[in-house]
Amino acid sequence: MLDDIHNHWKKAEAVRIKCLGVPTLDMDNVCFHLEDKSYGKVIYCNINILLLYRGRNYDPKNRPVIPLMLWKPYAPIYPKLVKNVNEARNGVYVNVVERLRETLKTQEVVRLDCTHVGNSDCKKIGVKLRDLVPCVPILFKDEQIILWRGKLNEEHPSDSHVSNKIAAKKPANGKNNEIQAPE
């Protein structure tokens, strides 16, 4: 990709890059690494489209040397029927992190529908969300992710041990079944 960017910079000052898939969860990270590796500057970023500027004093003869691969990968075979991502996102997950944070403030467990994404991308999305939201991915099944918000506040280990014993004594209906002495 870096070689393609430098080849485009020979003819134009800026390169338009359209990002799709899992990297769109963290576009700030994508922008940082593009600027770091290509020595350019991101001048425009809107949802999943970036404009990468080469700079005024760019000299294509003195560009960084990128080692060529010793092997060439096979050309990808694209399926004839391309499935659309749910809710017309088309592989762009920019707003998912913010919406998930808002939902986890009110609900403890959330189901995220990832139909038409694929199992491997579904797991990659879950791992990214674990770091960005933060939340705990519980289950990946049928192209759906079950996420748990985790504990709201950190307790001391001794306090949590005591509270777990108390919670174990109470039944599910919330009433205490202990026998009390008559007064």
PDB file of C-alpha atoms in Angstrom:
ATOM      1  CA  MET A   1       0.000   0.000   0.000  1.00  0.00           C
ATOM      2  CA  LEU A   2       2.834   2.388   0.811  1.00  0.00           C
ATOM      3  CA  ASP A   3       4.357   1.771  -2.600  1.00  0.00           C
ATOM      4  CA  ASP A   4       1.007   2.587  -4.237  1.00  0.00           C
ATOM      5  CA  ILE A   5       0.772   5.826  -2.241  1.00  0.00           C
ATOM      6  CA  HIS A   6       4.231   6.941  -3.372  1.00  0.00           C
ATOM      7  CA  ASN A   7       3.441   5.995  -6.988  1.00  0.00           C
ATOM      8  CA  HIS A   8       0.305   8.170  -6.863  1.00  0.00           C
ATOM      9  CA  TRP A   9       2.273  11.019  -5.318  1.00  0.00           C
ATOM     10  CA  LYS A  10       4.426  11.200  -8.482  1.00  0.00           C
ATOM     11  CA  LYS A  11       1.426  12.614 -10.373  1.00  0.00           C
ATOM     12  CA  ALA A  12      -0.737  14.236  -7.700  1.00  0.00           C
ATOM     13  CA  GLU A  13      -0.109  16.050  -4.426  1.00  0.00           C
ATOM     14  CA  ALA A  14      -2.800  14.199  -2.489  1.00  0.00           C
ATOM     15  CA  VAL A  15      -4.093  10.633  -2.430  1.00  0.00           C
ATOM     16  CA  ARG A  16      -7.695   9.702  -1.617  1.00  0.00           C
ATOM     17  CA  ILE A  17      -7.910   6.533   0.479  1.00  0.00           C
ATOM     18  CA  LYS A  18     -11.197   4.769   1.211  1.00  0.00           C
ATOM     19  CA  CYS A  19     -11.078   2.455   4.225  1.00  0.00           C
ATOM     20  CA  LEU A  20     -13.431  -0.496   4.650  1.00  0.00           C
ATOM     21  CA  GLY A  21     -13.799  -3.282   7.198  1.00  0.00           C
ATOM     22  CA  VAL A  22     -12.435  -3.715  10.695  1.00  0.00           C
ATOM     23  CA  PRO A  23      -9.878  -0.827  10.612  1.00  0.00           C
ATOM     24  CA  THR A  24     -12.737   1.694  10.395  1.00  0.00           C
ATOM     25  CA  LEU A  25     -13.473   1.057  14.078  1.00  0.00           C
ATOM     26  CA  ASP A  26     -10.383   3.063  15.017  1.00  0.00           C
ATOM     27  CA  MET A  27      -9.792   5.645  12.288  1.00  0.00           C
ATOM     28  CA  ASP A  28      -7.505   7.746  14.513  1.00  0.00           C
ATOM     29  CA  ASN A  29      -5.093   4.814  14.651  1.00  0.00           C
ATOM     30  CA  VAL A  30      -5.270   4.363  10.849  1.00  0.00           C
ATOM     31  CA  CYS A  31      -4.476   8.071  10.312  1.00  0.00           C
ATOM     32  CA  PHE A  32      -1.564   7.932  12.763  1.00  0.00           C
ATOM     33  CA  HIS A  33       0.063   4.921  11.090  1.00  0.00           C
ATOM     34  CA  LEU A  34      -0.436   6.290   7.571  1.00  0.00           C
ATOM     35  CA  GLU A  35       1.259   9.555   8.543  1.00  0.00           C
ATOM     36  CA  ASP A  36       4.034   7.687  10.356  1.00  0.00           C
ATOM     37  CA  LYS A  37       4.873   5.192   7.607  1.00  0.00           C
ATOM     38  CA  SER A  38       4.352   7.345   4.493  1.00  0.00           C
ATOM     39  CA  TYR A  39       5.740  10.635   5.910  1.00  0.00           C
ATOM     40  CA  GLY A  40       2.640  12.407   4.587  1.00  0.00           C
ATOM     41  CA  LYS A  41      -0.073  14.379   6.385  1.00  0.00           C
ATOM     42  CA  VAL A  42      -3.783  13.519   6.617  1.00  0.00           C
ATOM     43  CA  ILE A  43      -5.521  16.751   5.598  1.00  0.00           C
ATOM     44  CA  TYR A  44      -9.097  15.436   5.444  1.00  0.00           C
ATOM     45  CA  CYS A  45     -10.835  12.632   7.312  1.00  0.00           C
ATOM     46  CA  ASN A  46     -14.575  12.069   7.026  1.00  0.00           C
ATOM     47  CA  ILE A  47     -16.104   8.777   8.207  1.00  0.00           C
ATOM     48  CA  ASN A  48     -14.007   6.344   6.121  1.00  0.00           C
ATOM     49  CA  ILE A  49     -12.406   8.574   3.449  1.00  0.00           C
ATOM     50  CA  LEU A  50      -8.938  10.091   3.945  1.00  0.00           C
ATOM     51  CA  LEU A  51      -6.893  12.560   1.930  1.00  0.00           C
ATOM     52  CA  LEU A  52      -3.165  12.040   2.412  1.00  0.00           C
ATOM     53  CA  TYR A  53      -1.010  15.025   1.382  1.00  0.00           C
ATOM     54  CA  ARG A  54       2.598  14.437   0.303  1.00  0.00           C
ATOM     55  CA  GLY A  55       4.003  17.841   1.258  1.00  0.00           C
ATOM     56  CA  ARG A  56       5.323  20.749  -0.787  1.00  0.00           C
ATOM     57  CA  ASN A  57       8.926  19.625  -0.951  1.00  0.00           C
ATOM     58  CA  TYR A  58       8.293  15.976  -1.874  1.00  0.00           C
ATOM     59  CA  ASP A  59      10.886  14.542  -4.236  1.00  0.00           C
ATOM     60  CA  PRO A  60       9.891  11.204  -5.828  1.00  0.00           C
ATOM     61  CA  LYS A  61      13.551  10.403  -6.537  1.00  0.00           C
ATOM     62  CA  ASN A  62      14.400  10.485  -2.828  1.00  0.00           C
ATOM     63  CA  ARG A  63      11.346   8.665  -1.523  1.00  0.00           C
ATOM     64  CA  PRO A  64      11.802   6.029   1.206  1.00  0.00           C
ATOM     65  CA  VAL A  65      12.892   2.622  -0.050  1.00  0.00           C
ATOM     66  CA  ILE A  66      10.245  -0.004   0.614  1.00  0.00           C
ATOM     67  CA  PRO A  67      11.607  -3.551   0.307  1.00  0.00           C
ATOM     68  CA  LEU A  68       9.870  -5.563  -2.392  1.00  0.00           C
ATOM     69  CA  MET A  69       8.260  -8.847  -1.486  1.00  0.00           C
ATOM     70  CA  LEU A  70      10.132 -11.926  -2.626  1.00  0.00           C
ATOM     71  CA  TRP A  71       6.871 -13.604  -3.587  1.00  0.00           C
ATOM     72  CA  LYS A  72       3.779 -12.256  -5.227  1.00  0.00           C
ATOM     73  CA  PRO A  73       0.432 -13.253  -3.741  1.00  0.00           C
ATOM     74  CA  TYR A  74      -2.229 -14.783  -5.940  1.00  0.00           C
ATOM     75  CA  ALA A  75      -4.831 -12.430  -7.327  1.00  0.00           C
ATOM     76  CA  PRO A  76      -7.914 -12.467  -5.106  1.00  0.00           C
ATOM     77  CA  ILE A  77     -10.989 -14.280  -6.364  1.00  0.00           C
ATOM     78  CA  TYR A  78     -14.013 -12.140  -5.672  1.00  0.00           C
ATOM     79  CA  PRO A  79     -17.444 -13.710  -5.277  1.00  0.00           C
ATOM     80  CA  LYS A  80     -19.960 -12.927  -7.985  1.00  0.00           C
ATOM     81  CA  LEU A  81     -22.587 -11.848  -5.478  1.00  0.00           C
ATOM     82  CA  VAL A  82     -21.353  -9.318  -2.923  1.00  0.00           C
ATOM     83  CA  LYS A  83     -23.519  -9.214   0.184  1.00  0.00           C
ATOM     84  CA  ASN A  84     -24.289  -5.847   1.740  1.00  0.00           C
ATOM     85  CA  VAL A  85     -23.432  -5.277   5.367  1.00  0.00           C
ATOM     86  CA  ASN A  86     -26.320  -4.863   7.778  1.00  0.00           C
ATOM     87  CA  GLU A  87     -27.861  -1.363   8.017  1.00  0.00           C
ATOM     88  CA  ALA A  88     -26.147  -0.325   4.765  1.00  0.00           C
ATOM     89  CA  ARG A  89     -22.781   0.188   6.473  1.00  0.00           C
ATOM     90  CA  ASN A  90     -20.883  -1.471   3.601  1.00  0.00           C
ATOM     91  CA  GLY A  91     -17.926  -2.320   5.811  1.00  0.00           C
ATOM     92  CA  VAL A  92     -17.756   1.014   7.670  1.00  0.00           C
ATOM     93  CA  TYR A  93     -17.979   0.729  11.455  1.00  0.00           C
ATOM     94  CA  VAL A  94     -17.100   4.282  12.497  1.00  0.00           C
ATOM     95  CA  ASN A  95     -20.141   4.954  14.715  1.00  0.00           C
ATOM     96  CA  VAL A  96     -20.312   1.496  16.305  1.00  0.00           C
ATOM     97  CA  VAL A  97     -17.975   2.379  19.201  1.00  0.00           C
ATOM     98  CA  GLU A  98     -19.949   5.484  20.220  1.00  0.00           C
ATOM     99  CA  ARG A  99     -23.334   3.737  19.906  1.00  0.00           C
ATOM    100  CA  LEU A 100     -22.072   0.759  21.902  1.00  0.00           C
ATOM    101  CA  ARG A 101     -20.754   2.998  24.705  1.00  0.00           C
ATOM    102  CA  GLU A 102     -24.144   4.742  24.945  1.00  0.00           C
ATOM    103  CA  THR A 103     -26.025   1.438  24.986  1.00  0.00           C
ATOM    104  CA  LEU A 104     -23.770  -0.113  27.628  1.00  0.00           C
ATOM    105  CA  LYS A 105     -24.489   2.816  29.970  1.00  0.00           C
ATOM    106  CA  THR A 106     -28.111   1.656  30.231  1.00  0.00           C
ATOM    107  CA  GLN A 107     -27.900  -2.090  29.555  1.00  0.00           C
ATOM    108  CA  GLU A 108     -25.562  -4.690  30.971  1.00  0.00           C
ATOM    109  CA  VAL A 109     -25.530  -7.116  28.016  1.00  0.00           C
ATOM    110  CA  VAL A 110     -25.743  -6.103  24.342  1.00  0.00           C
ATOM    111  CA  ARG A 111     -26.155  -8.197  21.194  1.00  0.00           C
ATOM    112  CA  LEU A 112     -24.373  -6.840  18.113  1.00  0.00           C
ATOM    113  CA  ASP A 113     -25.656  -8.172  14.796  1.00  0.00           C
ATOM    114  CA  CYS A 114     -22.825  -8.818  12.314  1.00  0.00           C
ATOM    115  CA  THR A 115     -24.680 -10.633   9.540  1.00  0.00           C
ATOM    116  CA  HIS A 116     -22.959 -10.685   6.136  1.00  0.00           C
ATOM    117  CA  VAL A 117     -19.607  -9.776   7.709  1.00  0.00           C
ATOM    118  CA  GLY A 118     -18.065 -13.208   8.070  1.00  0.00           C
ATOM    119  CA  ASN A 119     -16.872 -15.144  11.089  1.00  0.00           C
ATOM    120  CA  SER A 120     -13.251 -13.957  11.050  1.00  0.00           C
ATOM    121  CA  ASP A 121     -14.222 -10.275  10.714  1.00  0.00           C
ATOM    122  CA  CYS A 122     -16.837 -10.755  13.430  1.00  0.00           C
ATOM    123  CA  LYS A 123     -14.138 -11.940  15.849  1.00  0.00           C
ATOM    124  CA  LYS A 124     -11.777  -9.124  14.828  1.00  0.00           C
ATOM    125  CA  ILE A 125     -14.548  -6.586  15.483  1.00  0.00           C
ATOM    126  CA  GLY A 126     -15.157  -8.123  18.920  1.00  0.00           C
ATOM    127  CA  VAL A 127     -11.470  -7.916  19.848  1.00  0.00           C
ATOM    128  CA  LYS A 128     -11.236  -4.279  18.681  1.00  0.00           C
ATOM    129  CA  LEU A 129     -14.386  -3.359  20.627  1.00  0.00           C
ATOM    130  CA  ARG A 130     -12.954  -5.015  23.745  1.00  0.00           C
ATOM    131  CA  ASP A 131     -10.067  -2.538  23.686  1.00  0.00           C
ATOM    132  CA  LEU A 132     -11.946   0.565  22.525  1.00  0.00           C
ATOM    133  CA  VAL A 133     -15.235   0.513  24.480  1.00  0.00           C
ATOM    134  CA  PRO A 134     -14.125  -1.303  27.010  1.00  0.00           C
ATOM    135  CA  CYS A 135     -16.364  -4.351  27.254  1.00  0.00           C
ATOM    136  CA  VAL A 136     -16.096  -8.126  27.485  1.00  0.00           C
ATOM    137  CA  PRO A 137     -17.050 -10.179  24.412  1.00  0.00           C
ATOM    138  CA  ILE A 138     -18.844 -13.246  25.750  1.00  0.00           C
ATOM    139  CA  LEU A 139     -20.041 -15.156  22.697  1.00  0.00           C
ATOM    140  CA  PHE A 140     -19.452 -15.213  18.938  1.00  0.00           C
ATOM    141  CA  LYS A 141     -22.210 -17.291  17.357  1.00  0.00           C
ATOM    142  CA  ASP A 142     -24.274 -17.118  14.147  1.00  0.00           C
ATOM    143  CA  GLU A 143     -22.520 -13.881  13.107  1.00  0.00           C
ATOM    144  CA  GLN A 144     -23.611 -12.152  16.304  1.00  0.00           C
ATOM    145  CA  ILE A 145     -21.507 -10.868  19.177  1.00  0.00           C
ATOM    146  CA  ILE A 146     -22.759 -10.853  22.764  1.00  0.00           C
ATOM    147  CA  LEU A 147     -20.962  -8.131  24.762  1.00  0.00           C
ATOM    148  CA  TRP A 148     -20.988  -7.558  28.518  1.00  0.00           C
ATOM    149  CA  ARG A 149     -20.060  -4.194  29.990  1.00  0.00           C
ATOM    150  CA  GLY A 150     -18.143  -5.754  32.899  1.00  0.00           C
ATOM    151  CA  LYS A 151     -18.013  -4.472  36.451  1.00  0.00           C
ATOM    152  CA  LEU A 152     -18.825  -0.794  36.814  1.00  0.00           C
ATOM    153  CA  ASN A 153     -16.473  -0.136  39.723  1.00  0.00           C
ATOM    154  CA  GLU A 154     -13.422  -1.951  40.975  1.00  0.00           C
ATOM    155  CA  GLU A 155     -13.810  -3.512  44.406  1.00  0.00           C
ATOM    156  CA  HIS A 156     -11.134  -4.736  46.745  1.00  0.00           C
ATOM    157  CA  PRO A 157     -10.589  -8.496  46.494  1.00  0.00           C
ATOM    158  CA  SER A 158     -11.572  -9.023  50.127  1.00  0.00           C
ATOM    159  CA  ASP A 159     -14.799  -6.994  49.698  1.00  0.00           C
ATOM    160  CA  SER A 160     -15.805  -8.848  46.553  1.00  0.00           C
ATOM    161  CA  HIS A 161     -15.197 -12.185  48.316  1.00  0.00           C
ATOM    162  CA  VAL A 162     -17.529 -11.170  51.161  1.00  0.00           C
ATOM    163  CA  SER A 163     -20.175  -9.774  48.791  1.00  0.00           C
ATOM    164  CA  ASN A 164     -20.061 -12.999  46.743  1.00  0.00           C
ATOM    165  CA  LYS A 165     -20.801 -15.036  49.887  1.00  0.00           C
ATOM    166  CA  ILE A 166     -23.725 -12.751  50.753  1.00  0.00           C
ATOM    167  CA  ALA A 167     -25.068 -12.930  47.211  1.00  0.00           C
ATOM    168  CA  ALA A 168     -24.795 -16.726  47.277  1.00  0.00           C
ATOM    169  CA  LYS A 169     -26.981 -16.907  50.404  1.00  0.00           C
ATOM    170  CA  LYS A 170     -29.785 -14.785  48.895  1.00  0.00           C
ATOM    171  CA  PRO A 171     -32.202 -16.618  46.576  1.00  0.00           C
ATOM    172  CA  ALA A 172     -33.171 -15.322  43.131  1.00  0.00           C
ATOM    173  CA  ASN A 173     -36.458 -13.766  44.308  1.00  0.00           C
ATOM    174  CA  GLY A 174     -34.508 -11.335  46.499  1.00  0.00           C
ATOM    175  CA  LYS A 175     -36.128 -12.386  49.801  1.00  0.00           C
ATOM    176  CA  ASN A 176     -34.064 -13.734  52.625  1.00  0.00           C
ATOM    177  CA  ASN A 177     -34.959 -17.360  53.479  1.00  0.00           C
ATOM    178  CA  GLU A 178     -33.157 -17.303  56.802  1.00  0.00           C
ATOM    179  CA  ILE A 179     -35.158 -18.439  59.818  1.00  0.00           C
ATOM    180  CA  GLN A 180     -35.510 -15.677  62.376  1.00  0.00           C
ATOM    181  CA  ALA A 181     -36.037 -16.272  66.076  1.00  0.00           C
ATOM    182  CA  PRO A 182     -39.476 -15.192  67.362  1.00  0.00           C
ATOM    183  CA  GLU A 183     -39.455 -12.137  69.603  1.00  0.00           C
TER     184      GLU A 183
END
